[in-house]
Amino acid sequence: MRLRWLCDGTDRLNWRDVAVVIRQADDKSAIARQSMGDAYGWGVGEYLLASAVDALHGANWQRSGKGERPKPIPRPSVTTADMEGQNKNEASSGDPFNDKESGVFTGEAIPVDELNKWLGWVS
């Protein structure tokens, strides 16, 4: 690419050159900072480290048996309600087709013969 033409004030820099500069910018560039917003600087390693620290805080809290449950380390673009919701593994028993329900399908086990009959696989 013609990098010497990038800032010379002429029209020799075309749109493809601009696209290449943006696409090839690394994670620590001003372009990345602008496009990533508050997630700037958070890579896979940072997310894994935050998860490990949250796990350690939780384990220490469980062993101590005292105090309030530790709050998770804030992550970019994730609200506190979202993070607290991750700890709840509760399935709703409501109608999964209702917009106000969780959308989780629940049911009861039936014998295999009954299922085969329902599916039309009766021999």
XYZ file of C-alpha atoms in Angstrom:
123
model
C 0.000 0.000 0.000
C 1.042 3.558 -0.543
C 1.412 4.628 3.111
C 3.515 7.633 2.218
C 0.413 9.017 0.472
C -1.782 8.584 3.532
C -1.214 12.059 4.937
C 0.147 14.052 2.023
C -3.121 15.965 1.471
C -3.738 14.788 -2.075
C -6.431 12.616 -3.574
C -4.018 9.762 -4.328
C -5.493 7.790 -1.402
C -8.537 5.914 -2.687
C -11.401 4.237 -0.803
C -9.802 0.811 -1.061
C -6.689 2.130 0.685
C -8.869 3.536 3.475
C -10.636 0.171 3.826
C -7.277 -1.631 4.019
C -6.009 0.743 6.721
C -9.160 0.177 8.784
C -9.231 -3.595 8.262
C -5.547 -4.041 9.103
C -5.585 -1.870 12.232
C -4.548 -3.848 15.305
C -6.518 -4.228 18.537
C -4.737 -1.365 20.301
C -5.270 1.261 17.592
C -7.472 4.350 17.759
C -9.758 2.772 15.159
C -10.319 -0.236 17.430
C -10.886 2.032 20.429
C -13.566 3.936 18.522
C -15.322 0.898 17.061
C -15.223 -1.327 20.167
C -16.458 1.257 22.652
C -16.250 0.107 26.258
C -15.050 -3.353 25.162
C -11.739 -1.822 24.031
C -8.854 -3.711 25.604
C -10.963 -6.753 26.487
C -9.756 -9.819 24.642
C -10.228 -13.516 25.281
C -7.515 -13.468 27.943
C -9.175 -10.679 29.899
C -12.558 -12.433 29.836
C -10.963 -15.710 30.985
C -9.079 -13.938 33.763
C -12.256 -12.212 34.966
C -14.072 -15.574 34.966
C -11.248 -17.202 36.942
C -11.264 -14.418 39.531
C -15.063 -14.660 39.824
C -14.736 -18.419 40.398
C -12.095 -17.858 43.101
C -14.239 -15.236 44.822
C -17.194 -17.628 44.755
C -15.150 -20.544 46.105
C -13.724 -18.440 48.939
C -17.205 -17.178 49.780
C -18.569 -20.746 49.869
C -15.785 -21.937 52.178
C -16.135 -18.999 54.549
C -19.895 -19.372 54.955
C -20.180 -15.704 55.871
C -21.108 -12.477 54.189
C -22.927 -11.698 50.995
C -22.374 -13.453 47.706
C -19.491 -11.713 45.873
C -20.372 -9.547 42.911
C -18.829 -10.555 39.575
C -16.150 -8.411 37.973
C -17.858 -5.958 35.614
C -17.377 -6.785 31.952
C -17.927 -4.400 29.065
C -21.412 -4.264 27.541
C -22.799 -6.646 30.181
C -25.228 -5.312 32.759
C -25.286 -6.449 36.362
C -28.739 -7.978 35.856
C -27.399 -10.092 32.984
C -24.501 -11.354 35.090
C -26.715 -12.171 38.065
C -29.105 -13.988 35.731
C -26.288 -16.332 34.701
C -26.205 -17.749 38.219
C -29.855 -18.770 38.134
C -30.447 -22.041 36.353
C -34.195 -22.027 36.765
C -36.507 -23.180 34.001
C -39.942 -21.664 33.694
C -42.854 -24.062 33.695
C -45.029 -21.641 31.719
C -46.140 -21.664 28.111
C -43.040 -21.583 25.850
C -45.035 -19.933 23.066
C -46.102 -17.032 25.285
C -43.984 -13.884 24.787
C -43.960 -13.204 28.518
C -42.516 -16.612 29.417
C -38.910 -17.775 29.248
C -39.321 -19.925 26.138
C -37.966 -23.035 27.845
C -39.735 -26.240 26.868
C -40.452 -28.591 29.740
C -42.289 -31.877 29.740
C -42.739 -35.313 31.207
C -41.102 -38.568 30.195
C -43.240 -41.113 28.351
C -42.566 -44.756 27.532
C -40.755 -45.476 24.249
C -43.694 -47.521 22.923
C -46.021 -44.558 23.443
C -43.555 -42.205 21.732
C -43.191 -44.555 18.752
C -46.972 -44.685 18.436
C -47.205 -40.878 18.602
C -44.505 -40.556 15.917
C -46.218 -43.139 13.720
C -43.369 -45.613 13.973
C -45.584 -48.483 15.076
C -44.539 -51.701 13.363
